């Protein structure tokens, strides 16, 4: 094993497991539709080069975009590395191809379920009392035990 190889890369293991949860939810939705009030808010990086989205959406959302999969979506297909779906924007139906590695968040508010795949690493420093302080560039959520944070590797 090379010194640069990470023997147990927990971040990658967790991210791939979380993506499997998202894939499962999307696959079930593509097979059976969406029911019981479920709906998904999916935020992704619009600058990710493999993603296929219309140019006008890239212009309107230069960094990140959130899509909603609820009542009006068509042809949801889930592949190993990406999913594709047709959604209506400005009265027109367009197809999007979104790679799982570009996802930032996946939310199903009907069951208070949130996966956050995009956080900054926490910086730990010692303060004058010798107590450990943790700083995070993202706003901390209070007591949200069902929320998992992870910062994916850039590809």
PDB file of C-alpha atoms in Angstrom:
ATOM      1  CA  UNK A   1       0.000   0.000   0.000  1.00  0.00           C
ATOM      2  CA  UNK A   2       1.314   3.415  -0.945  1.00  0.00           C
ATOM      3  CA  UNK A   3       1.770   5.972   1.785  1.00  0.00           C
ATOM      4  CA  UNK A   4      -0.713   8.339   0.093  1.00  0.00           C
ATOM      5  CA  UNK A   5      -3.434   5.654   0.003  1.00  0.00           C
ATOM      6  CA  UNK A   6      -5.929   5.993   2.804  1.00  0.00           C
ATOM      7  CA  UNK A   7      -6.431   2.627   4.448  1.00  0.00           C
ATOM      8  CA  UNK A   8      -9.863   3.428   5.840  1.00  0.00           C
ATOM      9  CA  UNK A   9     -11.244   6.420   4.025  1.00  0.00           C
ATOM     10  CA  UNK A  10     -14.372   6.833   6.132  1.00  0.00           C
ATOM     11  CA  UNK A  11     -15.533   9.937   4.267  1.00  0.00           C
ATOM     12  CA  UNK A  12     -15.643   8.034   0.985  1.00  0.00           C
ATOM     13  CA  UNK A  13     -17.295   5.030   2.615  1.00  0.00           C
ATOM     14  CA  UNK A  14     -19.980   7.182   4.198  1.00  0.00           C
ATOM     15  CA  UNK A  15     -20.550   9.220   1.038  1.00  0.00           C
ATOM     16  CA  UNK A  16     -20.965   6.113  -1.112  1.00  0.00           C
ATOM     17  CA  UNK A  17     -23.400   4.664   1.451  1.00  0.00           C
ATOM     18  CA  UNK A  18     -25.431   7.870   1.531  1.00  0.00           C
ATOM     19  CA  UNK A  19     -25.551   7.964  -2.252  1.00  0.00           C
ATOM     20  CA  UNK A  20     -26.887   4.385  -2.192  1.00  0.00           C
ATOM     21  CA  UNK A  21     -29.763   5.608  -0.001  1.00  0.00           C
ATOM     22  CA  UNK A  22     -30.514   8.346  -2.546  1.00  0.00           C
ATOM     23  CA  UNK A  23     -30.307   5.870  -5.439  1.00  0.00           C
ATOM     24  CA  UNK A  24     -32.702   3.526  -3.657  1.00  0.00           C
ATOM     25  CA  UNK A  25     -35.241   6.323  -3.075  1.00  0.00           C
ATOM     26  CA  UNK A  26     -34.998   7.452  -6.696  1.00  0.00           C
ATOM     27  CA  UNK A  27     -35.196   3.887  -8.073  1.00  0.00           C
ATOM     28  CA  UNK A  28     -38.334   3.157  -6.029  1.00  0.00           C
ATOM     29  CA  UNK A  29     -39.812   6.432  -7.245  1.00  0.00           C
ATOM     30  CA  UNK A  30     -38.993   5.615 -10.877  1.00  0.00           C
ATOM     31  CA  UNK A  31     -40.616   2.179 -10.542  1.00  0.00           C
ATOM     32  CA  UNK A  32     -43.704   2.986  -8.458  1.00  0.00           C
ATOM     33  CA  UNK A  33     -44.125   6.745  -8.540  1.00  0.00           C
ATOM     34  CA  UNK A  34     -44.192   8.928  -5.480  1.00  0.00           C
ATOM     35  CA  UNK A  35     -46.854   8.612  -2.783  1.00  0.00           C
ATOM     36  CA  UNK A  36     -47.807   9.301   0.814  1.00  0.00           C
ATOM     37  CA  UNK A  37     -46.807  12.929   0.573  1.00  0.00           C
ATOM     38  CA  UNK A  38     -43.186  12.137  -0.213  1.00  0.00           C
ATOM     39  CA  UNK A  39     -41.304  14.617  -2.359  1.00  0.00           C
ATOM     40  CA  UNK A  40     -37.628  15.287  -2.822  1.00  0.00           C
ATOM     41  CA  UNK A  41     -35.587  18.462  -2.869  1.00  0.00           C
ATOM     42  CA  UNK A  42     -32.279  17.717  -4.544  1.00  0.00           C
ATOM     43  CA  UNK A  43     -29.531  20.332  -4.688  1.00  0.00           C
ATOM     44  CA  UNK A  44     -26.581  19.835  -7.009  1.00  0.00           C
ATOM     45  CA  UNK A  45     -23.540  21.648  -8.372  1.00  0.00           C
ATOM     46  CA  UNK A  46     -24.403  23.168 -11.753  1.00  0.00           C
ATOM     47  CA  UNK A  47     -20.702  23.661 -12.564  1.00  0.00           C
ATOM     48  CA  UNK A  48     -20.043  19.902 -12.509  1.00  0.00           C
ATOM     49  CA  UNK A  49     -18.971  19.308 -16.095  1.00  0.00           C
ATOM     50  CA  UNK A  50     -20.656  15.917 -16.599  1.00  0.00           C
ATOM     51  CA  UNK A  51     -24.097  17.198 -15.580  1.00  0.00           C
ATOM     52  CA  UNK A  52     -26.366  17.899 -18.524  1.00  0.00           C
ATOM     53  CA  UNK A  53     -28.741  20.794 -17.947  1.00  0.00           C
ATOM     54  CA  UNK A  54     -30.075  23.399 -20.356  1.00  0.00           C
ATOM     55  CA  UNK A  55     -27.906  26.482 -20.833  1.00  0.00           C
ATOM     56  CA  UNK A  56     -30.601  28.866 -19.602  1.00  0.00           C
ATOM     57  CA  UNK A  57     -30.683  26.980 -16.276  1.00  0.00           C
ATOM     58  CA  UNK A  58     -26.891  27.155 -15.982  1.00  0.00           C
ATOM     59  CA  UNK A  59     -27.175  30.887 -16.535  1.00  0.00           C
ATOM     60  CA  UNK A  60     -29.982  31.249 -13.965  1.00  0.00           C
ATOM     61  CA  UNK A  61     -28.182  28.978 -11.456  1.00  0.00           C
ATOM     62  CA  UNK A  62     -24.434  29.499 -11.957  1.00  0.00           C
ATOM     63  CA  UNK A  63     -23.319  27.479  -8.897  1.00  0.00           C
ATOM     64  CA  UNK A  64     -26.066  25.354  -7.368  1.00  0.00           C
ATOM     65  CA  UNK A  65     -29.603  24.435  -8.243  1.00  0.00           C
ATOM     66  CA  UNK A  66     -32.395  22.747  -6.322  1.00  0.00           C
ATOM     67  CA  UNK A  67     -34.906  20.601  -8.163  1.00  0.00           C
ATOM     68  CA  UNK A  68     -38.141  19.226  -6.747  1.00  0.00           C
ATOM     69  CA  UNK A  69     -39.407  15.767  -7.555  1.00  0.00           C
ATOM     70  CA  UNK A  70     -43.032  15.729  -6.527  1.00  0.00           C
ATOM     71  CA  UNK A  71     -46.035  15.743  -8.843  1.00  0.00           C
ATOM     72  CA  UNK A  72     -44.759  16.865 -12.235  1.00  0.00           C
ATOM     73  CA  UNK A  73     -41.737  14.829 -13.256  1.00  0.00           C
ATOM     74  CA  UNK A  74     -41.308  12.380 -16.111  1.00  0.00           C
ATOM     75  CA  UNK A  75     -38.934   9.636 -17.237  1.00  0.00           C
ATOM     76  CA  UNK A  76     -36.961   9.351 -14.009  1.00  0.00           C
ATOM     77  CA  UNK A  77     -34.123   6.916 -14.665  1.00  0.00           C
ATOM     78  CA  UNK A  78     -31.395   5.892 -12.253  1.00  0.00           C
ATOM     79  CA  UNK A  79     -27.983   4.736 -13.443  1.00  0.00           C
ATOM     80  CA  UNK A  80     -24.908   3.737 -11.451  1.00  0.00           C
ATOM     81  CA  UNK A  81     -23.312   7.205 -11.618  1.00  0.00           C
ATOM     82  CA  UNK A  82     -26.211   9.546 -12.364  1.00  0.00           C
ATOM     83  CA  UNK A  83     -29.951   9.967 -12.624  1.00  0.00           C
ATOM     84  CA  UNK A  84     -31.950  11.656 -15.355  1.00  0.00           C
ATOM     85  CA  UNK A  85     -35.363  13.221 -15.099  1.00  0.00           C
ATOM     86  CA  UNK A  86     -37.627  15.470 -17.115  1.00  0.00           C
ATOM     87  CA  UNK A  87     -38.973  18.512 -15.266  1.00  0.00           C
ATOM     88  CA  UNK A  88     -40.956  21.564 -16.261  1.00  0.00           C
ATOM     89  CA  UNK A  89     -39.186  24.943 -16.193  1.00  0.00           C
ATOM     90  CA  UNK A  90     -40.827  28.134 -17.421  1.00  0.00           C
ATOM     91  CA  UNK A  91     -43.636  26.098 -19.006  1.00  0.00           C
ATOM     92  CA  UNK A  92     -41.230  23.864 -20.966  1.00  0.00           C
ATOM     93  CA  UNK A  93     -40.211  20.271 -20.203  1.00  0.00           C
ATOM     94  CA  UNK A  94     -36.452  19.705 -20.159  1.00  0.00           C
ATOM     95  CA  UNK A  95     -34.332  16.670 -19.375  1.00  0.00           C
ATOM     96  CA  UNK A  96     -31.605  16.877 -16.736  1.00  0.00           C
ATOM     97  CA  UNK A  97     -28.807  14.385 -16.218  1.00  0.00           C
ATOM     98  CA  UNK A  98     -27.348  14.784 -12.725  1.00  0.00           C
ATOM     99  CA  UNK A  99     -24.310  12.888 -11.466  1.00  0.00           C
ATOM    100  CA  UNK A 100     -24.521  11.631  -7.897  1.00  0.00           C
ATOM    101  CA  UNK A 101     -21.030  12.978  -7.197  1.00  0.00           C
ATOM    102  CA  UNK A 102     -22.355  16.516  -7.801  1.00  0.00           C
ATOM    103  CA  UNK A 103     -25.119  16.297  -5.194  1.00  0.00           C
ATOM    104  CA  UNK A 104     -25.102  18.745  -2.313  1.00  0.00           C
ATOM    105  CA  UNK A 105     -28.295  17.805  -0.460  1.00  0.00           C
ATOM    106  CA  UNK A 106     -31.177  15.364  -0.640  1.00  0.00           C
ATOM    107  CA  UNK A 107     -34.279  16.186   1.397  1.00  0.00           C
ATOM    108  CA  UNK A 108     -37.612  14.430   1.843  1.00  0.00           C
ATOM    109  CA  UNK A 109     -39.463  16.951   4.032  1.00  0.00           C
ATOM    110  CA  UNK A 110     -42.520  14.716   4.363  1.00  0.00           C
ATOM    111  CA  UNK A 111     -40.546  12.558   6.817  1.00  0.00           C
ATOM    112  CA  UNK A 112     -38.024  15.183   8.015  1.00  0.00           C
ATOM    113  CA  UNK A 113     -35.181  13.380   6.245  1.00  0.00           C
ATOM    114  CA  UNK A 114     -32.092  15.313   5.131  1.00  0.00           C
ATOM    115  CA  UNK A 115     -28.741  14.212   3.773  1.00  0.00           C
ATOM    116  CA  UNK A 116     -26.154  16.963   3.458  1.00  0.00           C
ATOM    117  CA  UNK A 117     -23.277  15.869   1.246  1.00  0.00           C
ATOM    118  CA  UNK A 118     -21.521  19.224   1.184  1.00  0.00           C
ATOM    119  CA  UNK A 119     -19.980  20.618   4.318  1.00  0.00           C
ATOM    120  CA  UNK A 120     -16.618  22.073   5.129  1.00  0.00           C
ATOM    121  CA  UNK A 121     -14.250  20.166   7.356  1.00  0.00           C
ATOM    122  CA  UNK A 122     -14.398  21.337  10.892  1.00  0.00           C
ATOM    123  CA  UNK A 123     -11.391  23.265  12.108  1.00  0.00           C
ATOM    124  CA  UNK A 124     -10.439  22.417  15.637  1.00  0.00           C
ATOM    125  CA  UNK A 125      -8.352  24.794  17.682  1.00  0.00           C
ATOM    126  CA  UNK A 126      -7.498  25.216  21.315  1.00  0.00           C
ATOM    127  CA  UNK A 127      -8.744  28.266  23.145  1.00  0.00           C
ATOM    128  CA  UNK A 128      -7.054  29.808  26.176  1.00  0.00           C
ATOM    129  CA  UNK A 129      -8.882  27.530  28.660  1.00  0.00           C
ATOM    130  CA  UNK A 130      -7.420  24.481  26.900  1.00  0.00           C
ATOM    131  CA  UNK A 131     -10.963  23.542  25.879  1.00  0.00           C
ATOM    132  CA  UNK A 132     -11.455  22.393  22.314  1.00  0.00           C
ATOM    133  CA  UNK A 133     -13.523  24.681  20.128  1.00  0.00           C
ATOM    134  CA  UNK A 134     -15.035  23.630  16.814  1.00  0.00           C
ATOM    135  CA  UNK A 135     -15.667  26.089  13.998  1.00  0.00           C
ATOM    136  CA  UNK A 136     -17.644  25.374  10.887  1.00  0.00           C
ATOM    137  CA  UNK A 137     -18.246  27.600   7.877  1.00  0.00           C
ATOM    138  CA  UNK A 138     -21.806  26.283   7.603  1.00  0.00           C
ATOM    139  CA  UNK A 139     -24.584  27.333   9.942  1.00  0.00           C
ATOM    140  CA  UNK A 140     -24.925  24.723  12.676  1.00  0.00           C
ATOM    141  CA  UNK A 141     -28.270  23.010  12.945  1.00  0.00           C
ATOM    142  CA  UNK A 142     -29.433  22.465  16.490  1.00  0.00           C
ATOM    143  CA  UNK A 143     -30.117  18.923  17.634  1.00  0.00           C
ATOM    144  CA  UNK A 144     -30.983  17.478  14.235  1.00  0.00           C
ATOM    145  CA  UNK A 145     -29.959  13.891  14.916  1.00  0.00           C
ATOM    146  CA  UNK A 146     -31.345  12.656  11.603  1.00  0.00           C
ATOM    147  CA  UNK A 147     -29.063  14.925   9.572  1.00  0.00           C
ATOM    148  CA  UNK A 148     -25.720  13.578   8.398  1.00  0.00           C
ATOM    149  CA  UNK A 149     -23.017  15.894   7.108  1.00  0.00           C
ATOM    150  CA  UNK A 150     -20.195  14.947   4.774  1.00  0.00           C
ATOM    151  CA  UNK A 151     -17.870  16.821   2.458  1.00  0.00           C
ATOM    152  CA  UNK A 152     -17.347  14.884  -0.783  1.00  0.00           C
ATOM    153  CA  UNK A 153     -14.030  14.832  -2.585  1.00  0.00           C
ATOM    154  CA  UNK A 154     -13.810  17.043  -5.652  1.00  0.00           C
ATOM    155  CA  UNK A 155     -13.719  15.106  -8.889  1.00  0.00           C
TER     156      UNK A 155
END
